[in-house]
PDB file of C-alpha atoms and ligand atoms in Angstrom:
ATOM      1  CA  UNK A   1       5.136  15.753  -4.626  1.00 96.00           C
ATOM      2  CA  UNK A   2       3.306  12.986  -2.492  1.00 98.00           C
ATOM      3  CA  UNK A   3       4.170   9.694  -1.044  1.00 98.00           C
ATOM      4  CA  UNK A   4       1.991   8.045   0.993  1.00 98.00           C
ATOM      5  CA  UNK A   5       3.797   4.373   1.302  1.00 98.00           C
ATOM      6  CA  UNK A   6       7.365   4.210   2.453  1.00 98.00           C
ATOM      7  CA  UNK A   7       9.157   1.850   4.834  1.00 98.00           C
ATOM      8  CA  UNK A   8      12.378   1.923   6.870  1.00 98.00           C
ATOM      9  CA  UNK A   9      14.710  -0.648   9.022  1.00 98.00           C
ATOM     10  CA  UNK A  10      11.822  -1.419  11.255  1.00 98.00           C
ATOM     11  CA  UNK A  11      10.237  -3.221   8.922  1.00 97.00           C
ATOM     12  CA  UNK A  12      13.618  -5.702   8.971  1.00 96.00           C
ATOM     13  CA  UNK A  13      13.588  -6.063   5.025  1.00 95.00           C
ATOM     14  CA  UNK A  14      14.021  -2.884   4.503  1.00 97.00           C
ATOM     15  CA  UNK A  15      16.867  -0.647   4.907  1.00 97.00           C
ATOM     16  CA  UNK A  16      17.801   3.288   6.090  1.00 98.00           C
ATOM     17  CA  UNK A  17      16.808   5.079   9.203  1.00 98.00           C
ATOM     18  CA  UNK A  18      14.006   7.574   9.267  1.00 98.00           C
ATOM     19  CA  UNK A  19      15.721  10.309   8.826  1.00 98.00           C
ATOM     20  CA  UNK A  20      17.766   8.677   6.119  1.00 98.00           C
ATOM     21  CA  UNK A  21      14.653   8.338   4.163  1.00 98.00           C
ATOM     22  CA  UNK A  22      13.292  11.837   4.889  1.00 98.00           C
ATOM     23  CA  UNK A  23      16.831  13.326   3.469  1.00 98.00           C
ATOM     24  CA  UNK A  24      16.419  11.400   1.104  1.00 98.00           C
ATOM     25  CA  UNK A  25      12.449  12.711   0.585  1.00 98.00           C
ATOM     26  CA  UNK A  26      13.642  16.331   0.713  1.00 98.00           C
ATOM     27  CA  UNK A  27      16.324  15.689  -1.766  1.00 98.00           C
ATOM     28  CA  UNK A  28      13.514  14.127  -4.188  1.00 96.00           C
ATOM     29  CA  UNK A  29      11.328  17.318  -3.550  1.00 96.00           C
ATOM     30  CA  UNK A  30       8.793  15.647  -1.889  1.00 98.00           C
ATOM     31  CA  UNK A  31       6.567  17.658   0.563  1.00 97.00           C
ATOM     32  CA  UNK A  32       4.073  15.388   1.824  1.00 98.00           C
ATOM     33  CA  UNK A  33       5.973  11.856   3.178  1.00 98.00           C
ATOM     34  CA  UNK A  34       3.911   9.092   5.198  1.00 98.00           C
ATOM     35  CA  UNK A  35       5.855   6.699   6.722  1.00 98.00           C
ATOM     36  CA  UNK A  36       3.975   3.401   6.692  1.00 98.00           C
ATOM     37  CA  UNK A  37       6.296   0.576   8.532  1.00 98.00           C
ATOM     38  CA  UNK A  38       4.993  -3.089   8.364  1.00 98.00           C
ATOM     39  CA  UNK A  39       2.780  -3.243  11.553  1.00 98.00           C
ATOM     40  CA  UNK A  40       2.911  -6.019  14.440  1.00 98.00           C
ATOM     41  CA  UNK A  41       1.057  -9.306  12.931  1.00 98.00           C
ATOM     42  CA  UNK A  42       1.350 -12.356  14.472  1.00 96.00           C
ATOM     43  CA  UNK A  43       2.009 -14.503  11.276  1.00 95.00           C
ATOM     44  CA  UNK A  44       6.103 -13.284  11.225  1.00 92.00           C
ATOM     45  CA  UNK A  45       8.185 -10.946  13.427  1.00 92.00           C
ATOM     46  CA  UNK A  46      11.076 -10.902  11.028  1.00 94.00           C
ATOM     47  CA  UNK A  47       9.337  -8.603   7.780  1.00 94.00           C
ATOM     48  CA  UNK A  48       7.616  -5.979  10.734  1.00 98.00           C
ATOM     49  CA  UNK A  49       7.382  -4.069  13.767  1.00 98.00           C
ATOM     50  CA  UNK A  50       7.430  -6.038  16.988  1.00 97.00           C
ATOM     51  CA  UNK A  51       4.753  -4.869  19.240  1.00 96.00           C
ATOM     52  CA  UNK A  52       7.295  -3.423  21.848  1.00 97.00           C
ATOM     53  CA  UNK A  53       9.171  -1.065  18.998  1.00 97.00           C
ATOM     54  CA  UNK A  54       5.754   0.450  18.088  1.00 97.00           C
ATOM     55  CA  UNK A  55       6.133   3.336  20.303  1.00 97.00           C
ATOM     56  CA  UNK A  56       9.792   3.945  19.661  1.00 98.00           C
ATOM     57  CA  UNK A  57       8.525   4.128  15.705  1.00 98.00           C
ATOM     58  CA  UNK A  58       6.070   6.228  16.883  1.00 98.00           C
ATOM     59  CA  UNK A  59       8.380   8.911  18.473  1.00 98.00           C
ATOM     60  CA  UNK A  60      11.102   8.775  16.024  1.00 98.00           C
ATOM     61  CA  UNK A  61       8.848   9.548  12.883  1.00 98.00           C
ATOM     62  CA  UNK A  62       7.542  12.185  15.683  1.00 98.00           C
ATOM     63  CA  UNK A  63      11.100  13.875  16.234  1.00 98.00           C
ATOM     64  CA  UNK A  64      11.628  14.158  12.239  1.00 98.00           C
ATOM     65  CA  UNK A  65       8.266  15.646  11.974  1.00 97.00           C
ATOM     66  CA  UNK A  66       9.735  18.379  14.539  1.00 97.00           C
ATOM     67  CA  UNK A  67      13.121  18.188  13.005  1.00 98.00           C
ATOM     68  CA  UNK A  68      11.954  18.972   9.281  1.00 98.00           C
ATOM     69  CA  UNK A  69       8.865  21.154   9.835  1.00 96.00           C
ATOM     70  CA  UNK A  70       8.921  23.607   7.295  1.00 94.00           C
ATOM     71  CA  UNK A  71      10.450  21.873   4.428  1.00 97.00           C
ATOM     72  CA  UNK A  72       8.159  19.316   4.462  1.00 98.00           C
ATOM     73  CA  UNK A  73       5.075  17.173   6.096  1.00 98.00           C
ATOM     74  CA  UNK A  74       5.746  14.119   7.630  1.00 98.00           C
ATOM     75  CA  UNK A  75       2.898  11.811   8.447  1.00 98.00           C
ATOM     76  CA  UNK A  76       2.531   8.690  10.887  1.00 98.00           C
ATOM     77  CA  UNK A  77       1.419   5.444   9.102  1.00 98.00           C
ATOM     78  CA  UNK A  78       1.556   1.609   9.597  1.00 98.00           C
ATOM     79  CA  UNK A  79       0.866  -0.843   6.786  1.00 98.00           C
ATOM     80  CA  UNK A  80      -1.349  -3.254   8.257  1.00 98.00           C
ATOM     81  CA  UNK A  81      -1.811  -6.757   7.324  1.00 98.00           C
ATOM     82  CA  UNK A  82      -4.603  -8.418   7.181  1.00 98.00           C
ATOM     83  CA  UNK A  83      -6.309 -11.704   6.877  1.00 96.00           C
ATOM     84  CA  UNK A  84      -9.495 -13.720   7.696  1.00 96.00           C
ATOM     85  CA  UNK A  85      -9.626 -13.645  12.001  1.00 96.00           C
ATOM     86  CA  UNK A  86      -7.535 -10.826  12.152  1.00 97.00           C
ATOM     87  CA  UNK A  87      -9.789  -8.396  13.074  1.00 98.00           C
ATOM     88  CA  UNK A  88      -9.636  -8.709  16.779  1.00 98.00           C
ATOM     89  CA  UNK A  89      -6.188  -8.133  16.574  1.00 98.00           C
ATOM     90  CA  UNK A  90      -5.964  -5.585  14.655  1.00 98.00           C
ATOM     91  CA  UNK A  91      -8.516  -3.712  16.654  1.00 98.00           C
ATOM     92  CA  UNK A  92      -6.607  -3.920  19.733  1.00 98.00           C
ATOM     93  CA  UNK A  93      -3.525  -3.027  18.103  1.00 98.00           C
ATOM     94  CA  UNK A  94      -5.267   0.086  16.468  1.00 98.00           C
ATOM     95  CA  UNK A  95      -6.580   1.041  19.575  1.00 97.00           C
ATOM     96  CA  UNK A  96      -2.936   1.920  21.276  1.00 94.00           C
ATOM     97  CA  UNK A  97      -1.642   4.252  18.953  1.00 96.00           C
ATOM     98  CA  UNK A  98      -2.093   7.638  17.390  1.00 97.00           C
ATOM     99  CA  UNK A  99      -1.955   7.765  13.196  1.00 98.00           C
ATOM    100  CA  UNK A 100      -2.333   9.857  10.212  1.00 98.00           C
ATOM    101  CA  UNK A 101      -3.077   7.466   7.910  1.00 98.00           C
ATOM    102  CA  UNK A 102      -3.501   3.412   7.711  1.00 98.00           C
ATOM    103  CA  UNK A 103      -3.273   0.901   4.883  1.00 98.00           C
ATOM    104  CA  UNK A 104      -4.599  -2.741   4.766  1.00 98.00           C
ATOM    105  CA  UNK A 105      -2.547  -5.152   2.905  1.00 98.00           C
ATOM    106  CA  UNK A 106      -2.461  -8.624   1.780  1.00 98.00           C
ATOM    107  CA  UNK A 107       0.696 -10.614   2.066  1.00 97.00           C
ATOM    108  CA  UNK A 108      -0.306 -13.859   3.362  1.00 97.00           C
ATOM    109  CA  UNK A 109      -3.096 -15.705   1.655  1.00 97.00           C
ATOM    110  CA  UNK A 110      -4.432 -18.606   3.835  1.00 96.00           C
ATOM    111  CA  UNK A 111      -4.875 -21.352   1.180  1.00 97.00           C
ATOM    112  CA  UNK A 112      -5.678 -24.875   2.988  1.00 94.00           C
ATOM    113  CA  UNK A 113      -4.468 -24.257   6.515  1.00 93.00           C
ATOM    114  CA  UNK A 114      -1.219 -22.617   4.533  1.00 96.00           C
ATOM    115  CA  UNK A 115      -0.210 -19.253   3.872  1.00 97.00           C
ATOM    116  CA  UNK A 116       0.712 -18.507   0.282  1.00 96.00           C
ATOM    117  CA  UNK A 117       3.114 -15.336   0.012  1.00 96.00           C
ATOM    118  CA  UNK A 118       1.829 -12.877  -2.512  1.00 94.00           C
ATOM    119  CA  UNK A 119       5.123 -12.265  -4.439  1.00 93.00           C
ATOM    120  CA  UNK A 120       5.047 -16.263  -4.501  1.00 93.00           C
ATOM    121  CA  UNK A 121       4.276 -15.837  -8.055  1.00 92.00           C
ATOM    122  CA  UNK A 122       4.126 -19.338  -9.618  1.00 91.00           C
ATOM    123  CA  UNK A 123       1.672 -20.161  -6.761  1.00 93.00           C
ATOM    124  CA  UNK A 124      -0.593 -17.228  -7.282  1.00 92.00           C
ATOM    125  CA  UNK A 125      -1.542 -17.886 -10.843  1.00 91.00           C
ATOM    126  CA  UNK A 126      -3.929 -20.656  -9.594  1.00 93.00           C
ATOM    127  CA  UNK A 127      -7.624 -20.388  -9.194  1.00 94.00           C
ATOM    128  CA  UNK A 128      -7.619 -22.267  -5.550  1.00 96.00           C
ATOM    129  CA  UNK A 129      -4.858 -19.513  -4.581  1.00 96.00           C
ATOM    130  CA  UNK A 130      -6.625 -16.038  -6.449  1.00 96.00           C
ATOM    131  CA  UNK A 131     -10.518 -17.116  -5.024  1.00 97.00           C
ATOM    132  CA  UNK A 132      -9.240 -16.962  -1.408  1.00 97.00           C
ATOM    133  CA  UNK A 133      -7.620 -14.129  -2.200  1.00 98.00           C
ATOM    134  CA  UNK A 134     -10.180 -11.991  -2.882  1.00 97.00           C
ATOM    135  CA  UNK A 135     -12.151 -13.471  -0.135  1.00 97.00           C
ATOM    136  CA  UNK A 136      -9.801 -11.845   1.751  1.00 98.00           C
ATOM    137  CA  UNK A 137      -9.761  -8.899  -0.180  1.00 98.00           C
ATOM    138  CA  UNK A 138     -13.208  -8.461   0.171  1.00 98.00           C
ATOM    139  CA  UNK A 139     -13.441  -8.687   4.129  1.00 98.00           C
ATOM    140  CA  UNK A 140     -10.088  -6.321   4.162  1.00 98.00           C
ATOM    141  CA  UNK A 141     -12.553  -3.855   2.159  1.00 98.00           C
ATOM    142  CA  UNK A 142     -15.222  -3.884   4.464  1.00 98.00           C
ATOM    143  CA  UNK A 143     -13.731  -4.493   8.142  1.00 98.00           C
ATOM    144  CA  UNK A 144     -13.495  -0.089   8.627  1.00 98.00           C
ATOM    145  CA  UNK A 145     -10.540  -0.736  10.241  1.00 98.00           C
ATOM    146  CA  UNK A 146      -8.211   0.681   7.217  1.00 98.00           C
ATOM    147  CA  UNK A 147      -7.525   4.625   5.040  1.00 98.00           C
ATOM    148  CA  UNK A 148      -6.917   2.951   1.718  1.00 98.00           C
ATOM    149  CA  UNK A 149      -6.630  -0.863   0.624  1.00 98.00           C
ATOM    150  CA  UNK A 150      -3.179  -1.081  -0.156  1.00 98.00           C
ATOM    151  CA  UNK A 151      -2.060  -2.419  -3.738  1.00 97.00           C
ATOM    152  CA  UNK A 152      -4.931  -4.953  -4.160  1.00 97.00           C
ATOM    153  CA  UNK A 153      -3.907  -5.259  -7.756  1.00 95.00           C
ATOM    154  CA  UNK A 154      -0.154  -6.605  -6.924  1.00 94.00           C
ATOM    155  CA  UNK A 155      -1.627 -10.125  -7.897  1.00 93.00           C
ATOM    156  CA  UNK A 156      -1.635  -8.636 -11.178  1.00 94.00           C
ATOM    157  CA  UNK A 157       2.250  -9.842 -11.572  1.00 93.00           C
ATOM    158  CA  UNK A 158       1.521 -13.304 -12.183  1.00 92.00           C
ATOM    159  CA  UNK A 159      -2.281 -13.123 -13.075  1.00 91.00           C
ATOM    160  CA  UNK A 160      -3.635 -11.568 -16.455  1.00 92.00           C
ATOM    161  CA  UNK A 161      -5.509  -8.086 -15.855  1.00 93.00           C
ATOM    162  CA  UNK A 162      -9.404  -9.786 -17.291  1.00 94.00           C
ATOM    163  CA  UNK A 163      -8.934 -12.369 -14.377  1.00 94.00           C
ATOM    164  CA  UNK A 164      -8.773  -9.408 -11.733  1.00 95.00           C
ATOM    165  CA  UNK A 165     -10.956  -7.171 -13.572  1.00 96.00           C
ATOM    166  CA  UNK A 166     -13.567 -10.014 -13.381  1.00 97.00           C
ATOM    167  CA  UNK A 167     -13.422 -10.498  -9.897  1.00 97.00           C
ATOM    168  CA  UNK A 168     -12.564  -7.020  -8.623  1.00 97.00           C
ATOM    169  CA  UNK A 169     -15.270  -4.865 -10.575  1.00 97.00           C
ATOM    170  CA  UNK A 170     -17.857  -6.143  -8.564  1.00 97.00           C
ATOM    171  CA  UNK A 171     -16.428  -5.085  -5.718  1.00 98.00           C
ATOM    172  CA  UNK A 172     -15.897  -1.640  -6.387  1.00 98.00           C
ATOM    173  CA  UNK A 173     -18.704   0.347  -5.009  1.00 97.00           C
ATOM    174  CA  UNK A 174     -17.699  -1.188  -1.904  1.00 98.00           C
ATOM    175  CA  UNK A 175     -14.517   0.925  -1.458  1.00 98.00           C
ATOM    176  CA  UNK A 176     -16.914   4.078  -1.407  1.00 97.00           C
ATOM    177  CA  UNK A 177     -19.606   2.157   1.168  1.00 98.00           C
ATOM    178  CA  UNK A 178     -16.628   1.836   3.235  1.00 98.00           C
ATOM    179  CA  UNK A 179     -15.132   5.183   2.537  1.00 98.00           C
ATOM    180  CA  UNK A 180     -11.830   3.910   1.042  1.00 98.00           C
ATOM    181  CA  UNK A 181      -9.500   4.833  -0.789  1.00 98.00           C
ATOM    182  CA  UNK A 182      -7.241   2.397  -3.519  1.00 98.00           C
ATOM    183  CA  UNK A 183      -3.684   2.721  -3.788  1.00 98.00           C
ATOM    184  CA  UNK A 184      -2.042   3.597  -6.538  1.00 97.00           C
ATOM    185  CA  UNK A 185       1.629   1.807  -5.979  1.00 96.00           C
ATOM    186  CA  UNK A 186       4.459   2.658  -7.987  1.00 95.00           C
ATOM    187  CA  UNK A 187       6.478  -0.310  -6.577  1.00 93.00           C
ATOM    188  CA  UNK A 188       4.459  -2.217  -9.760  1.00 89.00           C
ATOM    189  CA  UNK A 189       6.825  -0.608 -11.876  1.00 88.00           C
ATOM    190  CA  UNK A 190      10.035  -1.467 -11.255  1.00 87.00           C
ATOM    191  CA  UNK A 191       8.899  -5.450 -10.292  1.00 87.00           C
ATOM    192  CA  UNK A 192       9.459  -8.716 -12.098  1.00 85.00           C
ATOM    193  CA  UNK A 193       6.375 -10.368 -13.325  1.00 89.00           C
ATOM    194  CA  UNK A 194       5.895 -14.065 -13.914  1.00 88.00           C
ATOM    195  CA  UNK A 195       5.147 -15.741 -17.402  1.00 85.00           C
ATOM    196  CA  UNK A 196       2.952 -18.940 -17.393  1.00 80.00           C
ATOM    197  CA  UNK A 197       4.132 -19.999 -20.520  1.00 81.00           C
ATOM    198  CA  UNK A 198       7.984 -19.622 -19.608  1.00 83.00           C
ATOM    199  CA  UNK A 199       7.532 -20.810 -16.314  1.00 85.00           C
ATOM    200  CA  UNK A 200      10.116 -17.517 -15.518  1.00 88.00           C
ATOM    201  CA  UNK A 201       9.603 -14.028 -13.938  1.00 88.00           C
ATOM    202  CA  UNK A 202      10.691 -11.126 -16.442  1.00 85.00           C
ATOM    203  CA  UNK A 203      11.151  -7.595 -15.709  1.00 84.00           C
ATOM    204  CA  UNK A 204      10.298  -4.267 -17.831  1.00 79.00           C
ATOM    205  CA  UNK A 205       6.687  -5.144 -17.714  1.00 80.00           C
ATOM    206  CA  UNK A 206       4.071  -2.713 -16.056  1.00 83.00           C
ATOM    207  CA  UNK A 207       1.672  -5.030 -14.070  1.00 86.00           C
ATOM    208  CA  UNK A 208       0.250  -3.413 -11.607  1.00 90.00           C
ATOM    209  CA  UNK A 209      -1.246  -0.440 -10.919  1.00 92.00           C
ATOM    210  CA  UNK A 210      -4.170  -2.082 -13.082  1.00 91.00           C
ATOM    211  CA  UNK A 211      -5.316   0.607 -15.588  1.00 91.00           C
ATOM    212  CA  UNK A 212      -8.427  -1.272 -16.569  1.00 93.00           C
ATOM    213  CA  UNK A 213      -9.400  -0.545 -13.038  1.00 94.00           C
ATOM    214  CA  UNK A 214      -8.370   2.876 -12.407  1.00 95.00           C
ATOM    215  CA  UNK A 215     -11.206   3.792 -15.014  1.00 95.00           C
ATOM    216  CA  UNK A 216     -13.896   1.802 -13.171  1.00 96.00           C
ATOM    217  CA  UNK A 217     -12.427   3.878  -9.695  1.00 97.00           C
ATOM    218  CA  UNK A 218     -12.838   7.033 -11.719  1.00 96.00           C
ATOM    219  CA  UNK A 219     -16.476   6.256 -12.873  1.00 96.00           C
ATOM    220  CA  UNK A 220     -17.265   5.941  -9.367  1.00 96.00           C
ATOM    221  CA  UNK A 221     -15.174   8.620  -7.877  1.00 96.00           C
ATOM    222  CA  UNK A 222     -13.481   6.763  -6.053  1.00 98.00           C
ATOM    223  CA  UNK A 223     -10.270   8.501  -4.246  1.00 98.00           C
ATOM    224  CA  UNK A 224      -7.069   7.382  -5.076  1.00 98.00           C
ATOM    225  CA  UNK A 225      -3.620   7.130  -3.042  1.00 98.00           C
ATOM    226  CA  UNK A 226      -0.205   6.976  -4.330  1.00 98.00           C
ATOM    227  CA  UNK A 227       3.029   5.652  -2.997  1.00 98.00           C
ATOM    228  CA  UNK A 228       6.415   4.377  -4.289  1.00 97.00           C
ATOM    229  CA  UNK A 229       6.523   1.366  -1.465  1.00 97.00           C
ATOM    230  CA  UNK A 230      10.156   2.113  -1.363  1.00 98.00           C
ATOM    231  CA  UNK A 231      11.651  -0.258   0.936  1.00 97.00           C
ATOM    232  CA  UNK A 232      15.384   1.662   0.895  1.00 98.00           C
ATOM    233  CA  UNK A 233      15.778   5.519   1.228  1.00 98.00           C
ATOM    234  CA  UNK A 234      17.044   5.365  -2.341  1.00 98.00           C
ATOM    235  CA  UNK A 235      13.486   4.379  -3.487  1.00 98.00           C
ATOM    236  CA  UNK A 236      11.588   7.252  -2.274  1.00 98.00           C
ATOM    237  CA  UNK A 237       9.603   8.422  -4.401  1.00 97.00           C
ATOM    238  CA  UNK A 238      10.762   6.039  -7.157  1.00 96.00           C
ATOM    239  CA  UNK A 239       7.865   5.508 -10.079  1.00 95.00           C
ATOM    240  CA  UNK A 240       5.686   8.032  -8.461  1.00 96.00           C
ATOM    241  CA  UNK A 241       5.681  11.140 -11.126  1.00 96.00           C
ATOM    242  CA  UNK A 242       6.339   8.626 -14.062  1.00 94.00           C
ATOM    243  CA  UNK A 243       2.593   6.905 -12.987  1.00 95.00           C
ATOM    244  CA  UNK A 244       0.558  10.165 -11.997  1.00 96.00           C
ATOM    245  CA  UNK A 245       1.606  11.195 -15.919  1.00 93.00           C
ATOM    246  CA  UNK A 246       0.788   7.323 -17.549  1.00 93.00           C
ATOM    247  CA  UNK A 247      -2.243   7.971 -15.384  1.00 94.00           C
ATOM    248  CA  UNK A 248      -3.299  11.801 -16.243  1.00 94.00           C
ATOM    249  CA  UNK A 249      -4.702  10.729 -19.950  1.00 93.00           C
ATOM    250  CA  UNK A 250      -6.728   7.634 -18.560  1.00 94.00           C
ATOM    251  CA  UNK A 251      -8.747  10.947 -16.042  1.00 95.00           C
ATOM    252  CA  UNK A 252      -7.439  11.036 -13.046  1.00 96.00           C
ATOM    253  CA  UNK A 253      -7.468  14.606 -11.541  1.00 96.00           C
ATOM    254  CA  UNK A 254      -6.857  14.098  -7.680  1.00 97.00           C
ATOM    255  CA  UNK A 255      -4.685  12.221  -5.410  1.00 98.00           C
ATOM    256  CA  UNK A 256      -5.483  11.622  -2.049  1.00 98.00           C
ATOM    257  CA  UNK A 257      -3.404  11.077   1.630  1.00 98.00           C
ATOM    258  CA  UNK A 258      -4.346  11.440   4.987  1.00 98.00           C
ATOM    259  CA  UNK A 259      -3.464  13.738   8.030  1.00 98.00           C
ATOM    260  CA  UNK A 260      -5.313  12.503  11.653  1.00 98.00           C
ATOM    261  CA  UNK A 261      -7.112   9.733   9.823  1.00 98.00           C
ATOM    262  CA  UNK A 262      -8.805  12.832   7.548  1.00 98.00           C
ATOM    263  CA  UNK A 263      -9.035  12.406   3.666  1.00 98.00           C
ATOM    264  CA  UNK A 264      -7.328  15.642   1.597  1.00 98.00           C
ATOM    265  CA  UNK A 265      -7.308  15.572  -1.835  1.00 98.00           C
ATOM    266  CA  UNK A 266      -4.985  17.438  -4.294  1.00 98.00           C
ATOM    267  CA  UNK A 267      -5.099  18.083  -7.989  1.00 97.00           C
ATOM    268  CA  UNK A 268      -2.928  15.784  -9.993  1.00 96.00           C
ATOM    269  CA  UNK A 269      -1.184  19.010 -11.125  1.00 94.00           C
ATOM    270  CA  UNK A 270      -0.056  20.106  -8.066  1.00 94.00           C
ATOM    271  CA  UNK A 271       1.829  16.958  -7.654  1.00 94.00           C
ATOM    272  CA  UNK A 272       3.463  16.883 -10.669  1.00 94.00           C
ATOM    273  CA  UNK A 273       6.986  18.136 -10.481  1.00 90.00           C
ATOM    274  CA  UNK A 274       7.160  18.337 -14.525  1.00 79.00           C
ATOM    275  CA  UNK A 275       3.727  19.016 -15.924  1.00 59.00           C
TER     276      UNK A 275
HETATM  277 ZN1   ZN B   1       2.738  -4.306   1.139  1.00 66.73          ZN
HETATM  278 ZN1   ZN B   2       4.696  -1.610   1.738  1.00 66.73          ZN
END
């Protein structure tokens, strides 16, 4: 059992220590957890890292790797935002600090000198909101600063699944050029989604991960992450085995993480707890 996208109290909005989330890993039978904290950005301090906790992030995941070798692997990750000028920064940041594995995310989409959050969801079904997002998208995919591109598809709560096929399948052979992998995120599963019509956000729908697009990945070969995004300890894990068996029908074989910045890939069956 894999998950590659988890998040603890120093990302601010999310809760549990690290080794409140590994217990609660272990006691979820996973064996391979990456811890991937919101890294330092300078758009907001309060949803991240600050630069001067980075190492201490560093060393604690570090001491629970020591801690609970043996019963399971525990990997160092940051979820890295990014945006248009970014780079730079994230270069730099990069640069200081030793990781197994390191996602590039959207959050922030930089609509007319403003930033439109992506779980903004009225605002994101809007063509002048979607075409700078995957602007952005697109320079995310090919700035070879990043592992995997982390849930691309999460627009896919208040957009319809032909608007993002349209834009994204043409962008696909890109995530091999820049050996990439996409995320599968199980977080898509237990969020709302937003209905133009009714003007309201429902839940019980499955928007994203976008299965339209998982069979373009697969025609491709391209590799494929997975993570729950849990934000508490209680959430580790959480949607993971329910998607990899949605998922197995549609062909996909392999799942992907990463140890030292190094791609391994493991049969789907491996990671299933209940096959
Ligand atoms: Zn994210
Ligand atoms: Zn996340």
């Amino acid at each position: 059992m894999i998950d590659s996208h988890t998040h603890t109290r120093y990302s601010k909005h999310a809760v549990g220590s690290v080794d409140e989330l590994v217990q609660a890993a272990l006691a979820n039978q996973i064996k391979v957890l990456t811890i991937t904290d919101h890294a330092p950005f300078y758009v907001d301090e309060t949803n991240r890292l600050l630069e001067a906790e980075l190492l201490d992030y560093l060393e604690e995941v570090d001491r629970a790797k020591q801690k609970y070798a043996g019963s399971i692997k525990i990997l160092k990750g940051l979820e890295c935002d990014y945006m248009p000028g970014s780079y730079d920064y994230l270069v730099r940041l990069l640069d200081k600090v030793e990781l197994d594995y390191v996602i590039g995310s959207i959050h922030y989409i930089p609509v007319n000198g403003e930033l439109v959050k992506v779980w903004d969801l009225p605002r994101l079904n809007s063509p002048e909101v979607i075409a700078p997002y995957f602007a952005c998208l697109r320079e995310l995919m090919t700035c070879e600063l990043f592992d995997s591109v982390g849930h691309a598809d999460t627009v896919l709560r208040s957009i319809p699944d032909s608007v993002f096929f349209e834009r994204f399948h043409p962008m696909v052979p890109l995530l091999n050029r820049h050996r990439l992998s996409y995320e599968l995120n199980a977080s898509g599963l237990r969020k709302t989604s937003f209905d133009p019509i009714a003007g309201q956000e429902t839940r019980g729908t499955w928007s994203y991960p976008s299965r339209t697009v998982l069979t373009a990945l697969l025609q491709e070969g391209i590799p494929c992450t997975i993570g729950s995004d849990a934000h508490a300890p209680d959430d580790v894990g959480a949607g993971v085995q329910d998607l990899l068996a949605a998922l197995l029908p549609d062909g996909l074989r392999t799942i992907s993480y990463y140890e030292a910045r190094k791609r391994i890939d493991v049969p789907v069956q491996d990671v299933l707890l209940f096959s």
